[in-house]
Each structure stands twice: as structure tokens, then as C-alpha cells.
Short mmCIF file of C-alpha atoms in Angstrom, two decimals:
data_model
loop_
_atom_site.label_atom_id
_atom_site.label_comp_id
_atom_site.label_asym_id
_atom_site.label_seq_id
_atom_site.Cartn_x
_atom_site.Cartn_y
_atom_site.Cartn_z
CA UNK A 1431 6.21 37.31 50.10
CA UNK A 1432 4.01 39.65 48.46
CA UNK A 1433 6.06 41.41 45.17
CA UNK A 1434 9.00 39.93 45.78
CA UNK A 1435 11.00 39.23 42.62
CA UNK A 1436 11.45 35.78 41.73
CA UNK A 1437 15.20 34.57 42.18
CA UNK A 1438 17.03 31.05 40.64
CA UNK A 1439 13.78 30.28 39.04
CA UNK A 1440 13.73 32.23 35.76
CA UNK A 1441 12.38 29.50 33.79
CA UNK A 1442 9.40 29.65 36.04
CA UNK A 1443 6.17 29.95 34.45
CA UNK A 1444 3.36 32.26 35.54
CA UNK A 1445 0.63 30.24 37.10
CA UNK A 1446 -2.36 31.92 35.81
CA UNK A 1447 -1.83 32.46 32.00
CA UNK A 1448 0.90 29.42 31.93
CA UNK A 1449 2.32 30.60 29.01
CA UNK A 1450 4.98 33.52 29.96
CA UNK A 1451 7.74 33.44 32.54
CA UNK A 1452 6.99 34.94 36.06
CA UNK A 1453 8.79 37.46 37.18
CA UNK A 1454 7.61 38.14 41.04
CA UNK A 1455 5.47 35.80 43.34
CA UNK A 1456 2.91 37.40 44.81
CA UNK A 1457 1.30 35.48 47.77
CA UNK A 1458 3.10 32.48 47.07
CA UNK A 1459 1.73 32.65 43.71
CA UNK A 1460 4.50 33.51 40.61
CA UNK A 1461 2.70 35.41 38.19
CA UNK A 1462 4.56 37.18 34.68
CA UNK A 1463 4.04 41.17 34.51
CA UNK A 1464 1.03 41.00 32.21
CA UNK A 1465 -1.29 38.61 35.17
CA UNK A 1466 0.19 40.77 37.81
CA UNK A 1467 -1.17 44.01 36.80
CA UNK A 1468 -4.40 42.61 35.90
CA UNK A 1469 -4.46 41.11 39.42
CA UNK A 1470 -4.19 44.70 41.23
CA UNK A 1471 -6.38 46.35 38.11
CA UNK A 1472 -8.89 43.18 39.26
CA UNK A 1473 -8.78 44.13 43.22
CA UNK A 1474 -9.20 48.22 42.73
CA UNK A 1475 -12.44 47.76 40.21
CA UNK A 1476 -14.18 45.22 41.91
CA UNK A 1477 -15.03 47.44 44.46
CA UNK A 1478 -16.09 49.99 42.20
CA UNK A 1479 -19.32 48.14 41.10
CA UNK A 1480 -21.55 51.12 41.67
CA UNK A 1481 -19.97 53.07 39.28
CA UNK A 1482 -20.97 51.69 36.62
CA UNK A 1483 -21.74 53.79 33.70
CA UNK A 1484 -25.35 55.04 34.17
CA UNK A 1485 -27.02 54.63 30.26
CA UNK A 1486 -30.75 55.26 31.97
CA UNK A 1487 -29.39 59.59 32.77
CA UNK A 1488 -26.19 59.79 30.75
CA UNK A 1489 -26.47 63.94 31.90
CA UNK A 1490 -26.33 63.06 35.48
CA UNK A 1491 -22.20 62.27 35.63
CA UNK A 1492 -21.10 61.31 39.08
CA UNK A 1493 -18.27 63.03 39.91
CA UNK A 1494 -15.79 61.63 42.65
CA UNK A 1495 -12.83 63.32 44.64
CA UNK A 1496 -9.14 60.90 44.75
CA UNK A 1497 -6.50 62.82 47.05
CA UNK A 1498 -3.46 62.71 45.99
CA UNK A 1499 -0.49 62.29 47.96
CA UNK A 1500 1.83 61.35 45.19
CA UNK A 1501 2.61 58.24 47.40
CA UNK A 1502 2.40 55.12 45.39
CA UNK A 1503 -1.17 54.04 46.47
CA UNK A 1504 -2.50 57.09 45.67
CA UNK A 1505 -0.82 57.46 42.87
CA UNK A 1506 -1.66 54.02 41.72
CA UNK A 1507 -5.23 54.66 42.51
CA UNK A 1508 -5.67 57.48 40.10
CA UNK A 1509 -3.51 55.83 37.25
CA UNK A 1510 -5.94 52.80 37.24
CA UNK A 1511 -9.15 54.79 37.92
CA UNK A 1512 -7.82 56.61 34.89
CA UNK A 1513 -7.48 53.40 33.07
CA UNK A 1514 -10.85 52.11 33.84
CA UNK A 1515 -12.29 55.59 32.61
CA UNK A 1516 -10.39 54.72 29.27
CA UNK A 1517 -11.91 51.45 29.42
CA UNK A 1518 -15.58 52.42 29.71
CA UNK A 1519 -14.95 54.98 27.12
CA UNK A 1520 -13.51 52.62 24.34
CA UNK A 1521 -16.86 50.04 25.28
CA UNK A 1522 -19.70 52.31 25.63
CA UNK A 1523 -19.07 55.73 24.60
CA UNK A 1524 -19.21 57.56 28.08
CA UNK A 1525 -17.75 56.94 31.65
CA UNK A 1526 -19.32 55.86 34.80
CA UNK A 1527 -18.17 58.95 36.78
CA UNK A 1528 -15.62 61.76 36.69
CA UNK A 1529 -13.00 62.92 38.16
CA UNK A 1530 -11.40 65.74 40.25
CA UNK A 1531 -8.01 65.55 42.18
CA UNK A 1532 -7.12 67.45 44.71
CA UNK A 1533 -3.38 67.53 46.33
CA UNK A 1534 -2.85 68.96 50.03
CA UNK A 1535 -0.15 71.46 50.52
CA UNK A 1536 1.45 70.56 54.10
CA UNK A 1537 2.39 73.96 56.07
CA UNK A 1538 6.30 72.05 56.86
CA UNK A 1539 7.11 72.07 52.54
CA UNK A 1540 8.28 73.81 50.29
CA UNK A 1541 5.96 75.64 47.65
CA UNK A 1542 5.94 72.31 44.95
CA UNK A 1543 2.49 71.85 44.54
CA UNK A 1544 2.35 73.55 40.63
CA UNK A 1545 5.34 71.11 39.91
CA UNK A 1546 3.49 68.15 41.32
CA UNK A 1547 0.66 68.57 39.43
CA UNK A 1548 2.32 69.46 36.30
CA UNK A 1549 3.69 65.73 35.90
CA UNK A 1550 0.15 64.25 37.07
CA UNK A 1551 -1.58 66.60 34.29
CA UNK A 1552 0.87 65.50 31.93
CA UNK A 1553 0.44 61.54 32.83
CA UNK A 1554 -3.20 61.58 33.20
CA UNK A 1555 -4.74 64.73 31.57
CA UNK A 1556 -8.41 63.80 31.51
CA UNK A 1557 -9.22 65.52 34.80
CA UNK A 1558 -9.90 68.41 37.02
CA UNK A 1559 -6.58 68.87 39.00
CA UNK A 1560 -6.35 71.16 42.11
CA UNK A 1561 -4.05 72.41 44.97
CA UNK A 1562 -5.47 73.55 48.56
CA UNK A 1563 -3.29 74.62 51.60
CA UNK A 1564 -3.99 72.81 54.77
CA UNK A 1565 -4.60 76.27 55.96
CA UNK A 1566 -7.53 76.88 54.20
CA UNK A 1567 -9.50 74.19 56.14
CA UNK A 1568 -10.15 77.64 58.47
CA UNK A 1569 -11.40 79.45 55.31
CA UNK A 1570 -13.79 76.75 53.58
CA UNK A 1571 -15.63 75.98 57.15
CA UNK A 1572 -16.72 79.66 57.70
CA UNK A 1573 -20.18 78.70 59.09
CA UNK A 1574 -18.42 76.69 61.63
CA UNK A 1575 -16.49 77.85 64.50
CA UNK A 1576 -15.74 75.08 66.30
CA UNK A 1577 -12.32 74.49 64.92
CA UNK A 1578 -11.78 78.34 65.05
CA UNK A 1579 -12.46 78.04 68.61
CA UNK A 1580 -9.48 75.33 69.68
CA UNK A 1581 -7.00 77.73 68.74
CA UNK A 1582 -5.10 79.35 71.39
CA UNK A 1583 -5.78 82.85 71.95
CA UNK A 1584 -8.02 83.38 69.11
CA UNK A 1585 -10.11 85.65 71.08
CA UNK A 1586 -8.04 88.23 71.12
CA UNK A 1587 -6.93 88.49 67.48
CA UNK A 1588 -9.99 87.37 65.60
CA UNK A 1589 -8.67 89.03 62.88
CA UNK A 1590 -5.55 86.31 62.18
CA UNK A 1591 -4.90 84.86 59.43
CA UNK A 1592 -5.41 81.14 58.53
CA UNK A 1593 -2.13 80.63 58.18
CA UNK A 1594 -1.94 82.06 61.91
CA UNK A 1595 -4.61 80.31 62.90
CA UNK A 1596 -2.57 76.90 62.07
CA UNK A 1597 0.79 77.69 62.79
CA UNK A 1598 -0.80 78.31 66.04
CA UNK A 1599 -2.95 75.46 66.68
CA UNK A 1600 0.13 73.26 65.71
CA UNK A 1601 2.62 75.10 68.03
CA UNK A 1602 0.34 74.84 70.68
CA UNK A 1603 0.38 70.67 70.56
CA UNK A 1604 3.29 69.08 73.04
CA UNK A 1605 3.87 65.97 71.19
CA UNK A 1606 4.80 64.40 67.72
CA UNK A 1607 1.74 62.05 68.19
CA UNK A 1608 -0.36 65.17 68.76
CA UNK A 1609 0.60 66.95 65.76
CA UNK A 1610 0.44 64.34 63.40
CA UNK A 1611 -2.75 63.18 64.79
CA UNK A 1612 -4.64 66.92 64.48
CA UNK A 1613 -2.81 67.59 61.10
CA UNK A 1614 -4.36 64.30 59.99
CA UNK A 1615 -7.70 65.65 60.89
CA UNK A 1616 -7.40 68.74 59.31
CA UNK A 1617 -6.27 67.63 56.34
CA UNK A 1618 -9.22 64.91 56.35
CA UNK A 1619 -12.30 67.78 57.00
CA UNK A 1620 -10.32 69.91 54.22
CA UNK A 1621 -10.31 67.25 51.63
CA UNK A 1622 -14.59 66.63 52.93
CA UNK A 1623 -15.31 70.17 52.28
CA UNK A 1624 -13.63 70.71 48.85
CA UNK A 1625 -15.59 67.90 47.75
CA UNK A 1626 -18.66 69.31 49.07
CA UNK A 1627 -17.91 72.37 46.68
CA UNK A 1628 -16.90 70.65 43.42
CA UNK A 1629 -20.08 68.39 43.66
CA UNK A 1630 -18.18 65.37 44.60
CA UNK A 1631 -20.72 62.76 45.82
CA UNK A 1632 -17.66 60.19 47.32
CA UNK A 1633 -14.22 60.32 47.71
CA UNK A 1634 -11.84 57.32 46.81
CA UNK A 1635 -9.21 57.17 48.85
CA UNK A 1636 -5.73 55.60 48.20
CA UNK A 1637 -5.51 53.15 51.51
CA UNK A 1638 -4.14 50.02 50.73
CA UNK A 1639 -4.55 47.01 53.04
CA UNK A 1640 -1.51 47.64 55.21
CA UNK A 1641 -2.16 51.54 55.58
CA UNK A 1642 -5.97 50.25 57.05
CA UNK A 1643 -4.25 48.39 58.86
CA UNK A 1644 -2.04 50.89 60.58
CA UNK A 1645 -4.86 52.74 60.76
CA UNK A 1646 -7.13 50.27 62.83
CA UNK A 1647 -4.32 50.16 65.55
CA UNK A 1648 -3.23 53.82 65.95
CA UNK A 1649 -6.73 54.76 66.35
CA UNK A 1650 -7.71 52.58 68.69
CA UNK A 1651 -4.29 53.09 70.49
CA UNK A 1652 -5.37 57.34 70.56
CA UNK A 1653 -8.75 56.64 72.06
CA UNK A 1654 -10.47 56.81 68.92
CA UNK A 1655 -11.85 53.12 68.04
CA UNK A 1656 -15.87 54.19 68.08
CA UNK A 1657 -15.09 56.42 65.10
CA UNK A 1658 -13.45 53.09 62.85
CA UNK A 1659 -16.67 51.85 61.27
CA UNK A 1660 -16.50 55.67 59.26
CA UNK A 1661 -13.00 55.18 58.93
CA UNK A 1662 -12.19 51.74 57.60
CA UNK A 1663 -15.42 50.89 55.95
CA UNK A 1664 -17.04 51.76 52.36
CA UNK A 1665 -20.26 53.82 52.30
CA UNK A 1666 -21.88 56.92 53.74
CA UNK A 1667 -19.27 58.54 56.41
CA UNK A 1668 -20.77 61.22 58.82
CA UNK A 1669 -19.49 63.84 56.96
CA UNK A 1670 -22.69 63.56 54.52
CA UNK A 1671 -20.28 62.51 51.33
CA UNK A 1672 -19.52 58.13 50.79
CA UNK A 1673 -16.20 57.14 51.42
CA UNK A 1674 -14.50 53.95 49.52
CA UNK A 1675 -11.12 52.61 49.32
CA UNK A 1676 -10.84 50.65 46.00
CA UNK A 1677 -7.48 49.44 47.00
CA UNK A 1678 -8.50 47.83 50.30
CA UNK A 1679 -7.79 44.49 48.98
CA UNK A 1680 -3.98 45.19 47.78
CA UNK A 1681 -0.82 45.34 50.12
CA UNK A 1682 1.33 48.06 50.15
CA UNK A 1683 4.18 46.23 48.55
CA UNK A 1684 2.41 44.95 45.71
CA UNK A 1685 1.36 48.35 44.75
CA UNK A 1686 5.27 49.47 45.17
CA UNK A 1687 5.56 46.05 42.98
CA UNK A 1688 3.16 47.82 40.46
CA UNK A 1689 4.54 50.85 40.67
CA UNK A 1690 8.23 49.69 39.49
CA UNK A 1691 7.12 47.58 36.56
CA UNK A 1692 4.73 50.34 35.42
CA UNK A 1693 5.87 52.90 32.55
CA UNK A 1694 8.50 55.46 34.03
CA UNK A 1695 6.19 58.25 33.66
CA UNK A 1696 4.21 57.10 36.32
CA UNK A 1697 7.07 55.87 38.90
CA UNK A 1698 8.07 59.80 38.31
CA UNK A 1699 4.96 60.91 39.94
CA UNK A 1700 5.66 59.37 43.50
CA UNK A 1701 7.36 62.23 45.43
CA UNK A 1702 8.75 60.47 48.41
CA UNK A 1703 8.79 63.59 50.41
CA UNK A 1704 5.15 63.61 50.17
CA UNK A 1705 2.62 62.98 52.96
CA UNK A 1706 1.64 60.36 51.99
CA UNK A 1707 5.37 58.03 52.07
CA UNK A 1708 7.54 59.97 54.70
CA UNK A 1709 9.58 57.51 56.57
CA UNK A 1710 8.86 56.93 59.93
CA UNK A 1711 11.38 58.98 62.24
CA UNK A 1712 14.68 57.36 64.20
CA UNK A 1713 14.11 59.31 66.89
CA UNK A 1714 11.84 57.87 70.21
CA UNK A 1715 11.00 61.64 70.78
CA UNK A 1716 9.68 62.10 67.44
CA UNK A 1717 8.42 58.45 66.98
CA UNK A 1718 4.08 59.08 66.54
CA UNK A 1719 1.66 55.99 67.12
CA UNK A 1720 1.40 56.24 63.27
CA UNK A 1721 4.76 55.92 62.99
CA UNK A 1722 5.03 52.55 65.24
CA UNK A 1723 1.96 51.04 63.17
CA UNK A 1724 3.50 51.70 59.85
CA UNK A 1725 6.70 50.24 60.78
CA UNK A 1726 4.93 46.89 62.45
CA UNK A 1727 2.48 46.17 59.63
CA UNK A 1728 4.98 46.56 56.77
CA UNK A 1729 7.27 44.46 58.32
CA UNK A 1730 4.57 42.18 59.05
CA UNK A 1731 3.56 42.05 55.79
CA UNK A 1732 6.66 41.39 54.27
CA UNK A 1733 6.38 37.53 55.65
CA UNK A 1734 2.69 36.96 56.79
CA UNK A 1735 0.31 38.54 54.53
CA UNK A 1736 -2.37 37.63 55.52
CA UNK A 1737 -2.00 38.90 59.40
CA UNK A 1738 -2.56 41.96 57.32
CA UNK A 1739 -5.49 41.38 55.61
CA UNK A 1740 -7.33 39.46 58.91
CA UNK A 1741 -7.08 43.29 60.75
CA UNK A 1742 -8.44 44.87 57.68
CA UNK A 1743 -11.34 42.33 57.14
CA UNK A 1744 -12.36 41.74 60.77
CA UNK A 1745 -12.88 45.89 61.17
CA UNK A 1746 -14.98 45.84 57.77
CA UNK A 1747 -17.21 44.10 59.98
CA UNK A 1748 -17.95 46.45 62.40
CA UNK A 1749 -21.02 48.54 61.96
CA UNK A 1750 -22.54 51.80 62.54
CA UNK A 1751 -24.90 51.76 66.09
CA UNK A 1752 -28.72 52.69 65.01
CA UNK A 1753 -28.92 56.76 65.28
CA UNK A 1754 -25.31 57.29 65.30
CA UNK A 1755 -25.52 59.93 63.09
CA UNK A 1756 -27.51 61.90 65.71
CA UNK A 1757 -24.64 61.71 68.31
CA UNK A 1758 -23.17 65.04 69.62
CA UNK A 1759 -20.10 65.69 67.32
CA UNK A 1760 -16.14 66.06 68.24
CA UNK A 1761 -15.83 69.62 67.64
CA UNK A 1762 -11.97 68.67 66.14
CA UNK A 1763 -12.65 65.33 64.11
CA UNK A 1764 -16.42 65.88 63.14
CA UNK A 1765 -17.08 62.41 64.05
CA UNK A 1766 -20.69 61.13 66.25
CA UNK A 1767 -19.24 60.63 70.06
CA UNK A 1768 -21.56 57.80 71.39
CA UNK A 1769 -23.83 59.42 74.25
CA UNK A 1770 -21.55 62.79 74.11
CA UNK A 1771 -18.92 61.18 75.95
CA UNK A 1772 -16.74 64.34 75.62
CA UNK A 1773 -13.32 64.64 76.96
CA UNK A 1774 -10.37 62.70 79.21
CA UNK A 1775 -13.14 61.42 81.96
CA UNK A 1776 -16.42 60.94 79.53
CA UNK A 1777 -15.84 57.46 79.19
CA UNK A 1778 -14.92 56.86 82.70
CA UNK A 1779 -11.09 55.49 82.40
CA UNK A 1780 -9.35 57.25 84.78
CA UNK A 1781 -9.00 55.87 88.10
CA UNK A 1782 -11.04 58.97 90.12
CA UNK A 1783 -13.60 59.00 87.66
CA UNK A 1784 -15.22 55.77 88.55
CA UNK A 1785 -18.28 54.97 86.23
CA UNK A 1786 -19.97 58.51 87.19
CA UNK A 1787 -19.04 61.02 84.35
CA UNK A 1788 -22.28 63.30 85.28
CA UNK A 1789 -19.88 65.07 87.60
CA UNK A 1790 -17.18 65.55 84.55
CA UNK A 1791 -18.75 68.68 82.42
CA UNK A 1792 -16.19 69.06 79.49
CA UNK A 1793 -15.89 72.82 78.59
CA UNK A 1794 -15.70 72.11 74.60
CA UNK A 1795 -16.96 69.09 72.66
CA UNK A 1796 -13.55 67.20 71.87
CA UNK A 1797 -13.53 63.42 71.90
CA UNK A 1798 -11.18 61.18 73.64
CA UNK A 1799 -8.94 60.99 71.10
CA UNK A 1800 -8.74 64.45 70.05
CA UNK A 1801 -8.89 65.82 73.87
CA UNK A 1802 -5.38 63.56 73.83
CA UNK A 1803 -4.00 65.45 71.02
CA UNK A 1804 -4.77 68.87 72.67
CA UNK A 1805 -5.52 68.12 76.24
CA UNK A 1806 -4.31 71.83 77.56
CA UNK A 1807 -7.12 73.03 74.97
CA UNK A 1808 -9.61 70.93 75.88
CA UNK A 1809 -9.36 71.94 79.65
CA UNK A 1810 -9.15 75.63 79.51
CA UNK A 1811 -12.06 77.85 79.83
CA UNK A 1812 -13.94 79.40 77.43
CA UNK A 1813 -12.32 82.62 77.16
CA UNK A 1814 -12.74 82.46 80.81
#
């Protein structure tokens, strides 16, 4: 059982450095605090291999984008990207990259983003901190109008708000699945663009094996499996910026594992309210796909591991199809739809549409997936 806590076997010893007592087992294997943290420190830089420090243009810093959630794998992330920082410095002189953080105000909280980032300043200072609300994803993409253009109405008050704008586009959706599926996106294309303007060249993103997982599954349950190779794998996504997820190799539970037998100054920063760790709802009516994934694979985990880790390696092997990234895009996601297989009938999987989707002229360019978030939108008119 991955971080579970060893019980009537105190006098255990840790099987890697054999000299101190273990104090959880972590896939089958009892390890002492010391050989456990270097074992999720080991799994989180090894994938970080091309950020190396760069001695031949020490003036050309990368600089790299981490979300923050304050869940603990994002807040794990940034503590040990922090630590590896500290780590080049003390060896070389200089770092490999640097760092800028940005945290995601959701339009359902309270105003807490000043506090939140207070305690992350104060536990890792060395970097650029910022706040953005979700909102603003209708202010930073001013050249584009397609996202403008989903929201109901919009013609006839152009001159709404962004807050407006979202409140409205969320109201509008009929389902729990729906909203936390197009809030998702949002938040995704806001966190792309803000990287875009601090002269981020990747993000590194806080998705542990389980949450890749969960993710494999719910998108392929919401009709949007061609888009996985962008959103599972590391390397160039189709946003123009790389994606990576240094923690791909760690289960959620060891990194709650990590969290606990950390310092308390960094247990403080995960804000279970956050995004990032809300617990799945009780209700059925309020139950999302993400919510049905997140409860399977974490009880899954919690016995057979490596179930887990099978999803998340067999997707890794999916790959990009040649010219891809000249597809027509979703105008919603921003992802390549193969062929421009827009809407409910593009791929031909309802019963009336047979294989013939010439017939089937979608009025906007949403993908199946997102055209299942906001079908009503994706059938109207065009101000028609």
C-alpha cells in the first residue's frame, strides 16, 4: 500500500539505507523518512533532465510556469522544484531555470488569494508569485473571439464585463459535468496565456500518477480521447508552450505521505478548499465524470498500485498523428480536431448520422467533447 505507515513492525529496518528504522512501506517496500523523500525528490527530477543548468549562455535563464493549486501535488511540486533550484545553486553557482507561480482565483471563493500566497512567499521566497481570476481568460485572449463568441447573448451587450461574460457562460451549462468540464478549460487556456506573457517557455504541472489517471478516463468518457497525447504526455502541446509533469511517476498518496512528514510550514500551504483537492460530491446530481474517476483511481490505488501506473504509462505511448498541429481547432479547448470533425454528429456516432457527416455543417467549431459540455451553444445560430 503506497504511504501507508508501518504497524507491529517498529523494529523494521528501511530496505534501502539498512541502517534506520522504516516508518511507512511504500510499494511493498519499508523505507525510514530520510530514503522516502529522496525516493519522491528522485521521481520529480528525473524528468527534469533538460533543465539542466545551461553553463554554454548563463544570460539566457529559462523560465518555467508551476500552477498552484495549493493541493498537495502542486504544492509538493514547487517545494521540491524549489529544492532542486537550491541544489544547483550550492553546486554550480546558478540555476537551470526560473521560476514564476501563478494561482487561479475560482469565480465560486471567497477573495483568499493574497493570503494564499502570503504563506507560499513566506515558505519559498525565491520566486515570482502571481494571482489571476478565471475571469480574465476573456481579457488576456483579446485577439481571439472565439471564446467570446460561446457566450449566450453576447451580441447584444458587447460591452459586458468579464466577469459577466463568465458568470454567464457558466449559468448557461445544464450539468455539473458541464461546468466542471468548461471551467477546467478555461482555467487551462488562462494558465497558457499568462505564460505566454511572463516568457514562460513550459509549464510544470502538479499531476501525479493517479490524477493522469483520472484524467485518461474522464476524457475519453466526455468525447475527448484524440486530444490525450497533449494532455498526458511531456513535450510541445498545441498551445505553442511544452508541457511536463515531473510528478508523473508518484501516486497521489505518497505525495500526501510526503506532505505529512515534511516541515509544518509546508503541510500549512495545502488549502483543502482549493481546486485542486475538493472532495468529490455525495450527491448523484452533482456527481461530474471527474468526480467518479477520482474516487475509482484513489481507491484503486490504495491496494493495486500499479493498475495506476499501467493507465498512466500505456497513454504516454500514444503519439501525436503527422500534421496534427494543422487540424482545425475547438474553438472552446484550443485543441487540433482530427479532419474538423466538429460537433455531436462529426464523428458519426449517432444512430441517424450513419458514416456521412458531409450533411452535418456545425455552426461553430466546438469538438465533441466540448459540444457535450454546451450542446444548446453549439447548436444555435450565429446570432441568427
Amino acid at each position: 500500500m503506497p504511504g501507508k505507515h508501518v504497524a507491529g513492525a517498529p523494529d523494521e529496518p528501511c530496505r534501502r539505507c539498512k541502517d534506520k528504522i522504516s516508518v511507512l512501506v511504500v510499494r511493498s517496500e519499508p523505507l525510514c523518512h530520510e530514503c522516502f523523500a529522496r525516493y519522491v525528490h528522485t521521481k520529480c527530477i528525473k524528468r527534469l533532465e533538460s533543465f539542466r543548468v545551461n553553463f554554454g549562455a548563463p544570460e539566457q535563464q529559462r523560465r518555467i510556469l508551476v500552477p498552484l493549486s495549493f493541493g498537495v501535488s502542486s504544492v509538493t511540486l514547487l517545494h521540491i522544484l524549489d529544492l532542486h533550484l537550491k541544489t544547483q545553486k550550492s553546486k554550480t553557482g546558478r540555476t537551470g531555470f526560473a521560476i514564476s507561480v501563478l494561482y487561479i482565483e475560482e469565480p465560486d471563493q471567497p477573495l483568499e488569494a493574497e493570503e494564499l500566497l502570503h504563506k507560499a512567499r513566506k515558505q519559498d521566497p525565491d520566486h515570482q508569485y502571481a494571482s489571476l481570476p478565471l475571469h480574465d481568460v476573456f481579457r488576456l485572449i483579446p485577439d481571439d473571439a472565439s471564446i467570446r463568441n460561446l457566450v449566450p447573448q453576447l451580441e447584444h451587450t458587447n460591452d459586458s464585463s468579464p466577469q459577466e461574460q463568465l458568470a454567464r457562460l457558466i449559468d448557461s451549462l445544464t450539468s455539473a459535468t458541464a461546468r466542471a468540464d468548461v471551467l477546467t478549460t478555461l482555467r487551462t487556456r488562462l494558465i497558457v496565456e499568462h505564460a505566454k506573457l511572463a516568457g514562460c517557455d513550459s509549464i510544470l504541472w502538479g499531476d501525479s500518477t493517479t490524477r493522469l489517471a483520472q484524467r485518461t478516463l474522464a476524457e475519453t468518457a466526455k468525447g475527448r480521447g484524440f486530444s490525450l497525447p497533449w494532455q498526458v504526455s511531456d513535450g510541445e502541446s498545441p498551445f505553442g508552450i511544452n508541457f511536463h509533469y515531473p510528478l508523473r511517476d508518484v501516486l497521489k498518496k505518497e505525495l500526501i505521505s510526503y506532505i505529512s512528514m515534511s516541515e509544518p510550514g509546508l503541510a500549512a500551504l495545502v488549502h483543502e478548499t482549493s481546486s485542486g483537492v475538493t472532495q468529490a460530491s455525495t450527491s448523484s446530481k452533482n456527481t461530474t465524470i471527474d468526480d467518479l474517476m477520482k474516487q475509482y483511481f484513489e481507491s484503486v490505488e490504495e491496494n493495486f498500485p500499479s493498475i495506476v501506473a499501467n493507465v498512466v504509462r500505456t497513454t504516454s505511448k500514444f503519439e501525436v498523428r503527422p500534421g496534427a498541429a494543422s487540424d482545425p481547432r475547438c474553438s472552446l479547448c484550443s485543441m487540433p480536431v482530427p479532419g474538423g470533425r466538429f460537433g455531436i454528429h462529426g464523428w458519426g456516432g449517432d444512430q441517424e448520422d450513419g458514416d456521412n457527416i458531409s450533411s452535418v455543417k456545425p455552426t461553430r467549431n466546438i469538438c465533441y467533447g466540448c459540444t457535450r459540455s454546451i450542446p444548446k451553444l453549439a447548436t444555435n445560430t450565429n446570432g441568427n
